[in-house]
XYZ file of C-alpha atoms in Angstrom:
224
model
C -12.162 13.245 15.272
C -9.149 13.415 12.783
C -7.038 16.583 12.988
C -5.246 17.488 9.686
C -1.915 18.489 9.198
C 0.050 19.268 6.328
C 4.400 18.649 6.317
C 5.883 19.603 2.893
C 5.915 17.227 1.269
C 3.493 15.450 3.033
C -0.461 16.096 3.531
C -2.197 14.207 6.566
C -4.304 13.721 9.111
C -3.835 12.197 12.664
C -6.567 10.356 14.063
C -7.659 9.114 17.675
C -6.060 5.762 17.421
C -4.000 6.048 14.691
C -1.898 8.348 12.201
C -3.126 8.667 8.358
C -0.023 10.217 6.056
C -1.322 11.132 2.271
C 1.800 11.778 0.615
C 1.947 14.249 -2.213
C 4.682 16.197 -4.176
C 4.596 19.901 -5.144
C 1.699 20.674 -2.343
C 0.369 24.035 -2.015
C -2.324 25.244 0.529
C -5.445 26.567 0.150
C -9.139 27.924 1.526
C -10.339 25.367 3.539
C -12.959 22.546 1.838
C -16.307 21.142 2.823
C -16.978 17.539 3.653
C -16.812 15.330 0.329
C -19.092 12.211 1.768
C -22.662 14.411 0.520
C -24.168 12.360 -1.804
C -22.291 9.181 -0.894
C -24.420 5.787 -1.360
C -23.112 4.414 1.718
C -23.608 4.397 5.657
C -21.559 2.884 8.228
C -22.386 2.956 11.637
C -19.954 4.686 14.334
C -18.708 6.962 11.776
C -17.015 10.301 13.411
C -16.935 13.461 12.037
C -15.623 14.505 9.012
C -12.712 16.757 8.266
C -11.591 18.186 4.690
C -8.326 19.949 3.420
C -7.869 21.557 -0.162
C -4.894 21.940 -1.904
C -3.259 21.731 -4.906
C -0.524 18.926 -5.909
C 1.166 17.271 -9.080
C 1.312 13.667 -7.339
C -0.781 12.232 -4.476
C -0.178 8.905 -2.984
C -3.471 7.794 -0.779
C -3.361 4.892 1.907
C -5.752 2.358 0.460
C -6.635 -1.143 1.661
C -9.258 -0.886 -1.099
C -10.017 1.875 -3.576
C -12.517 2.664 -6.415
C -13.262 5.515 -8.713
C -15.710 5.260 -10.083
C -15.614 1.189 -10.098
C -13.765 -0.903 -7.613
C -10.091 -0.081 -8.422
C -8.180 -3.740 -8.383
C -3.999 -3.822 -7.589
C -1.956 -3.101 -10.244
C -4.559 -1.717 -12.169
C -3.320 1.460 -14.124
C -5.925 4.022 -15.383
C -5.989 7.316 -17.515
C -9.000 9.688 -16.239
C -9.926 12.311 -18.948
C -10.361 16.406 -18.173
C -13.757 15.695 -16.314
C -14.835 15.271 -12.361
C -13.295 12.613 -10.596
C -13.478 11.060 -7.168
C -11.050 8.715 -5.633
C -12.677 6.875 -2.472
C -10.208 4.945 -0.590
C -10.363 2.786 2.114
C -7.538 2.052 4.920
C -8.116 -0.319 7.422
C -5.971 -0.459 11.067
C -6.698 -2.293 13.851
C -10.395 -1.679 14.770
C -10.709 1.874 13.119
C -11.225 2.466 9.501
C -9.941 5.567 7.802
C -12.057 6.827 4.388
C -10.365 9.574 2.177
C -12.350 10.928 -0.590
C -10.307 12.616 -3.128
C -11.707 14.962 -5.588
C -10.338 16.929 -8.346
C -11.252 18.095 -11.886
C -8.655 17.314 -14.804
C -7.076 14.953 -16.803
C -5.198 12.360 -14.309
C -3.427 8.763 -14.143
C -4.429 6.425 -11.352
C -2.333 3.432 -10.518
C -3.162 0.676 -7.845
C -0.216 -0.362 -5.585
C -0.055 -2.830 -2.880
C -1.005 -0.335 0.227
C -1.838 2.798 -1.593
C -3.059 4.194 -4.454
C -0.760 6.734 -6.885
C -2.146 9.490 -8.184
C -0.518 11.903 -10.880
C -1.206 15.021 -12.735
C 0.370 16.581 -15.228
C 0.586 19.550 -13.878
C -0.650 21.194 -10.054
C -3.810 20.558 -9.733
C -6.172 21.481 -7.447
C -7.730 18.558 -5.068
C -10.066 18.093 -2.277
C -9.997 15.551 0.477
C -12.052 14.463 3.123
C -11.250 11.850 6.032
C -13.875 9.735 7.449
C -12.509 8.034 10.437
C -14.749 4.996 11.764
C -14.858 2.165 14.513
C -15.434 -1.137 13.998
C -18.493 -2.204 16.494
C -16.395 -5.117 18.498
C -19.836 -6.441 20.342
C -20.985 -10.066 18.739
C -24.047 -10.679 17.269
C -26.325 -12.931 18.489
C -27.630 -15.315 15.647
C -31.106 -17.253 16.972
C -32.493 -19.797 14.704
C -35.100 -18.389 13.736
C -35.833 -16.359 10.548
C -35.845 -13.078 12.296
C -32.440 -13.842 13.793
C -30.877 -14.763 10.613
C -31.867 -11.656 8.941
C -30.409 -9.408 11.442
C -27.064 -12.038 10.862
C -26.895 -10.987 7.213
C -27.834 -7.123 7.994
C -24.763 -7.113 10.419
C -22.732 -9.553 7.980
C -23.312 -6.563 5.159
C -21.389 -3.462 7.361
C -18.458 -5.192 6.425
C -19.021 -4.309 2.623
C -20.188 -0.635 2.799
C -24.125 -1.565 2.660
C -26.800 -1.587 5.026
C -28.927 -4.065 3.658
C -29.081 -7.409 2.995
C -26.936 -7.001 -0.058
C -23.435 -8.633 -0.440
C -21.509 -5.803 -1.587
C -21.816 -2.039 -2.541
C -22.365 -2.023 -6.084
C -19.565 -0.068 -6.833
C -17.234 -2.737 -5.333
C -18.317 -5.130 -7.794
C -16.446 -6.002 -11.405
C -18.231 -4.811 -14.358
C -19.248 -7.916 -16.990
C -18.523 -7.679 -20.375
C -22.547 -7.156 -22.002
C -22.603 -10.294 -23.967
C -24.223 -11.400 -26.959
C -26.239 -14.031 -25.697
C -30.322 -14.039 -27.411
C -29.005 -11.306 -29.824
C -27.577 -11.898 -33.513
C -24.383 -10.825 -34.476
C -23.503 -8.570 -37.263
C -21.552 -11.215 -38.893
C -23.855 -14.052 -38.769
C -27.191 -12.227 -40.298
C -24.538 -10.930 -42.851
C -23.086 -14.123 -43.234
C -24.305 -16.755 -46.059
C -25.538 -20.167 -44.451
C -23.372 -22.764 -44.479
C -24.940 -25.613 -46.943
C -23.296 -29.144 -46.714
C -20.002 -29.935 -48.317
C -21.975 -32.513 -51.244
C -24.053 -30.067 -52.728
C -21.456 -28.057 -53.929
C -19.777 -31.377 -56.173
C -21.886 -32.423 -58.863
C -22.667 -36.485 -58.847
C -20.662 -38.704 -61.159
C -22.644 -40.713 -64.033
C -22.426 -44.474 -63.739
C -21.335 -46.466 -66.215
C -24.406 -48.332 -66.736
C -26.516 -45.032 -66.914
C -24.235 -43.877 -70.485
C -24.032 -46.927 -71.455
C -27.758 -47.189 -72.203
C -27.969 -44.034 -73.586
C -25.455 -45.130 -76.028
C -26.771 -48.020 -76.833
C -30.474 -46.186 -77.325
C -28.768 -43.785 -79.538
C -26.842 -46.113 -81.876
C -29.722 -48.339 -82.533
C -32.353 -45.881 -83.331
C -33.197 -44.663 -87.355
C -30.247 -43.123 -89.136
Protein backbone atom coordinates (compact mmCIF):
# COMPACT_ATOMS: atom_id res chain seq x y z
CA UNK A 1 0.00 0.00 0.00
CA UNK A 2 1.52 3.56 -0.54
CA UNK A 3 0.30 6.24 1.89
CA UNK A 4 0.45 9.83 0.46
CA UNK A 5 1.64 12.76 1.99
CA UNK A 6 2.02 16.14 0.93
CA UNK A 7 5.15 18.71 2.64
CA UNK A 8 5.06 22.20 0.99
CA UNK A 9 6.85 22.14 -1.25
CA UNK A 10 6.92 18.68 -1.69
CA UNK A 11 4.04 16.08 -2.82
CA UNK A 12 4.69 12.25 -1.98
CA UNK A 13 3.97 9.11 -1.12
CA UNK A 14 5.70 6.57 1.27
CA UNK A 15 5.60 3.10 0.39
CA UNK A 16 6.16 -0.37 2.24
CA UNK A 17 9.77 -0.67 1.38
CA UNK A 18 10.61 2.47 0.27
CA UNK A 19 9.89 6.39 0.20
CA UNK A 20 8.64 8.07 -3.26
CA UNK A 21 9.14 12.19 -3.04
CA UNK A 22 7.37 14.06 -6.25
CA UNK A 23 8.64 17.40 -5.88
CA UNK A 24 6.58 20.32 -7.03
CA UNK A 25 6.56 24.18 -6.54
CA UNK A 26 3.51 26.38 -5.82
CA UNK A 27 1.33 23.12 -4.60
CA UNK A 28 -2.12 23.56 -3.56
CA UNK A 29 -4.54 20.79 -2.27
CA UNK A 30 -7.51 19.57 -3.43
CA UNK A 31 -10.73 16.93 -3.46
CA UNK A 32 -9.29 13.77 -3.46
CA UNK A 33 -8.75 11.82 -7.16
CA UNK A 34 -9.60 8.40 -8.47
CA UNK A 35 -7.09 5.84 -9.60
CA UNK A 36 -5.46 6.98 -13.06
CA UNK A 37 -4.27 3.21 -14.24
CA UNK A 38 -8.26 2.62 -15.94
CA UNK A 39 -7.70 2.13 -19.30
CA UNK A 40 -3.99 1.38 -19.04
CA UNK A 41 -2.61 -1.26 -21.77
CA UNK A 42 -0.53 -2.89 -19.31
CA UNK A 43 -0.55 -5.62 -16.43
CA UNK A 44 2.06 -6.52 -14.09
CA UNK A 45 1.73 -9.10 -11.74
CA UNK A 46 2.01 -8.37 -7.79
CA UNK A 47 0.79 -4.98 -8.32
CA UNK A 48 -0.73 -3.37 -4.88
CA UNK A 49 -3.28 -1.06 -4.63
CA UNK A 50 -3.51 2.11 -6.00
CA UNK A 51 -3.58 5.48 -4.34
CA UNK A 52 -4.28 9.03 -6.08
CA UNK A 53 -3.78 12.73 -4.88
CA UNK A 54 -5.02 15.93 -6.84
CA UNK A 55 -3.64 19.11 -6.71
CA UNK A 56 -2.68 21.91 -8.44
CA UNK A 57 1.13 23.05 -9.15
CA UNK A 58 3.26 25.34 -11.57
CA UNK A 59 6.32 22.76 -11.61
CA UNK A 60 6.38 19.01 -10.89
CA UNK A 61 9.48 17.00 -10.80
CA UNK A 62 8.52 13.01 -11.01
CA UNK A 63 11.06 10.14 -10.03
CA UNK A 64 11.53 8.32 -13.30
CA UNK A 65 13.85 5.44 -14.19
CA UNK A 66 11.88 5.52 -17.45
CA UNK A 67 9.06 7.77 -18.62
CA UNK A 68 6.73 8.21 -21.67
CA UNK A 69 3.87 10.40 -22.65
CA UNK A 70 2.50 9.52 -24.95
CA UNK A 71 5.78 7.76 -26.59
CA UNK A 72 8.73 6.52 -24.65
CA UNK A 73 10.25 9.79 -23.29
CA UNK A 74 14.31 9.37 -23.90
CA UNK A 75 16.96 11.59 -21.42
CA UNK A 76 17.45 14.87 -22.29
CA UNK A 77 14.64 14.95 -24.42
CA UNK A 78 12.74 18.38 -24.10
CA UNK A 79 9.05 18.59 -25.22
CA UNK A 80 6.26 21.32 -25.58
CA UNK A 81 2.64 19.64 -24.96
CA UNK A 82 -0.18 21.86 -26.44
CA UNK A 83 -3.64 22.94 -24.34
CA UNK A 84 -5.01 19.27 -24.70
CA UNK A 85 -5.06 15.97 -22.23
CA UNK A 86 -1.91 14.71 -21.23
CA UNK A 87 -0.56 11.81 -19.24
CA UNK A 88 2.88 11.41 -17.90
CA UNK A 89 3.56 7.60 -16.89
CA UNK A 90 6.71 7.20 -15.08
CA UNK A 91 8.51 4.49 -13.90
CA UNK A 92 10.99 4.30 -10.70
CA UNK A 93 12.69 1.34 -9.96
CA UNK A 94 14.34 0.46 -6.17
CA UNK A 95 15.54 -2.53 -5.05
CA UNK A 96 12.87 -5.24 -5.74
CA UNK A 97 9.75 -2.84 -5.73
CA UNK A 98 8.73 -0.71 -8.58
CA UNK A 99 6.94 2.55 -8.06
CA UNK A 100 4.43 3.81 -11.20
CA UNK A 101 3.13 7.49 -11.06
CA UNK A 102 0.67 8.49 -13.58
CA UNK A 103 0.40 12.12 -13.97
CA UNK A 104 -2.47 13.76 -15.59
CA UNK A 105 -3.39 17.21 -16.34
CA UNK A 106 -5.10 19.29 -19.07
CA UNK A 107 -3.11 22.42 -20.52
CA UNK A 108 -0.41 23.61 -22.36
CA UNK A 109 2.95 22.16 -20.61
CA UNK A 110 6.89 21.60 -21.16
CA UNK A 111 8.32 18.20 -20.37
CA UNK A 112 12.02 17.72 -19.99
CA UNK A 113 13.88 14.31 -19.39
CA UNK A 114 16.64 14.40 -16.69
CA UNK A 115 18.87 11.75 -15.50
CA UNK A 116 16.52 10.36 -12.44
CA UNK A 117 13.41 12.33 -12.97
CA UNK A 118 11.38 13.90 -15.21
CA UNK A 119 10.59 18.02 -15.05
CA UNK A 120 7.48 19.14 -15.57
CA UNK A 121 6.37 22.93 -15.97
CA UNK A 122 3.36 25.01 -16.46
CA UNK A 123 2.91 28.25 -17.08
CA UNK A 124 0.78 28.91 -14.69
CA UNK A 125 -1.02 26.51 -11.55
CA UNK A 126 -2.41 23.96 -12.99
CA UNK A 127 -4.42 21.44 -11.87
CA UNK A 128 -2.88 17.66 -11.89
CA UNK A 129 -3.74 14.22 -10.93
CA UNK A 130 -1.50 11.45 -9.77
CA UNK A 131 -1.71 8.01 -9.06
CA UNK A 132 1.04 5.59 -7.47
CA UNK A 133 1.23 2.06 -8.41
CA UNK A 134 3.60 0.37 -6.13
CA UNK A 135 4.74 -3.26 -7.34
CA UNK A 136 7.10 -6.28 -6.38
CA UNK A 137 9.34 -7.82 -8.41
CA UNK A 138 8.50 -11.82 -8.26
CA UNK A 139 12.21 -12.97 -6.93
CA UNK A 140 11.30 -16.94 -7.57
CA UNK A 141 13.38 -18.35 -10.85
CA UNK A 142 11.91 -19.73 -13.65
CA UNK A 143 12.40 -22.98 -14.64
CA UNK A 144 13.31 -23.17 -18.46
CA UNK A 145 12.83 -27.12 -19.79
CA UNK A 146 13.86 -27.79 -23.26
CA UNK A 147 11.10 -28.28 -24.62
CA UNK A 148 8.83 -25.91 -26.64
CA UNK A 149 6.34 -25.51 -23.91
CA UNK A 150 9.11 -24.53 -21.50
CA UNK A 151 10.57 -21.99 -23.69
CA UNK A 152 7.40 -20.22 -24.18
CA UNK A 153 6.66 -19.78 -20.62
CA UNK A 154 10.74 -18.42 -20.64
CA UNK A 155 9.76 -15.62 -23.02
CA UNK A 156 6.18 -14.97 -21.24
CA UNK A 157 8.19 -14.43 -17.92
CA UNK A 158 11.20 -12.72 -19.94
CA UNK A 159 8.29 -10.04 -21.20
CA UNK A 160 7.14 -8.73 -17.31
CA UNK A 161 10.22 -7.01 -17.44
CA UNK A 162 8.93 -4.67 -20.34
CA UNK A 163 5.32 -3.90 -19.21
CA UNK A 164 3.66 -6.81 -21.49
CA UNK A 165 2.22 -10.01 -20.84
CA UNK A 166 2.80 -11.68 -23.90
CA UNK A 167 5.32 -12.88 -25.87
CA UNK A 168 6.09 -9.43 -27.15
CA UNK A 169 9.48 -7.64 -26.54
CA UNK A 170 8.33 -4.41 -25.41
CA UNK A 171 5.09 -2.34 -24.75
CA UNK A 172 4.51 -0.54 -27.80
CA UNK A 173 4.61 2.62 -26.32
CA UNK A 174 8.23 2.04 -25.17
CA UNK A 175 9.31 1.75 -28.60
CA UNK A 176 10.90 4.78 -30.96
CA UNK A 177 8.67 5.95 -33.62
CA UNK A 178 10.35 5.49 -37.44
CA UNK A 179 10.37 8.13 -39.69
CA UNK A 180 7.41 6.72 -42.58
CA UNK A 181 9.74 6.47 -45.45
CA UNK A 182 9.43 6.73 -49.01
CA UNK A 183 10.38 3.46 -50.01
CA UNK A 184 7.80 1.83 -53.21
CA UNK A 185 6.27 5.39 -53.40
CA UNK A 186 7.36 8.30 -55.92
CA UNK A 187 8.38 11.46 -54.79
CA UNK A 188 6.94 14.74 -55.67
CA UNK A 189 10.11 15.82 -57.16
CA UNK A 190 10.97 12.97 -59.28
CA UNK A 191 7.41 12.53 -61.24
CA UNK A 192 7.81 16.40 -61.53
CA UNK A 193 11.20 16.15 -62.49
CA UNK A 194 12.36 15.89 -66.36
CA UNK A 195 14.43 12.58 -67.05
CA UNK A 196 17.80 12.85 -67.16
CA UNK A 197 18.94 12.04 -70.99
CA UNK A 198 22.75 11.39 -71.52
CA UNK A 199 25.27 14.17 -71.63
CA UNK A 200 25.92 13.50 -75.90
CA UNK A 201 22.63 14.14 -77.00
CA UNK A 202 22.53 17.47 -75.95
CA UNK A 203 26.03 18.45 -78.33
CA UNK A 204 25.40 18.23 -81.84
CA UNK A 205 28.15 15.89 -83.86
CA UNK A 206 30.97 17.61 -85.69
CA UNK A 207 31.17 17.16 -89.69
CA UNK A 208 34.31 15.44 -90.91
CA UNK A 209 36.38 16.76 -93.19
CA UNK A 210 35.97 14.23 -95.76
CA UNK A 211 32.06 14.44 -95.50
CA UNK A 212 32.29 18.62 -96.82
CA UNK A 213 34.77 17.98 -98.75
CA UNK A 214 32.67 15.88 -101.13
CA UNK A 215 29.95 18.00 -101.02
CA UNK A 216 32.17 20.63 -102.27
CA UNK A 217 33.62 18.97 -104.69
CA UNK A 218 29.89 17.66 -106.00
CA UNK A 219 28.87 21.20 -105.99
CA UNK A 220 31.73 22.84 -107.93
CA UNK A 221 31.70 20.36 -110.67
CA UNK A 222 28.11 20.22 -111.48
CA UNK A 223 26.36 22.66 -114.54
CA UNK A 224 26.81 26.37 -113.98
Amino acid sequence: MVTWGVTEPTAGAVGTASTYVLGATDWCDSAPASALVDGDERTAAGSEAVDALAGAAAELAVPASAARLGTRLDVGERRSLDASTHRLVATHRADDRSVVATVAFDGAATATRRDDHVDLSFPERTPVTIAVDERTADGDPVTVPPTPSGLAAAITAMSGAHSTDGPGRSHPSNRRRRRPSNSGRPSMCRRQSPPIRPASRWFPRRRSRRCSSSRRSRTISGPR
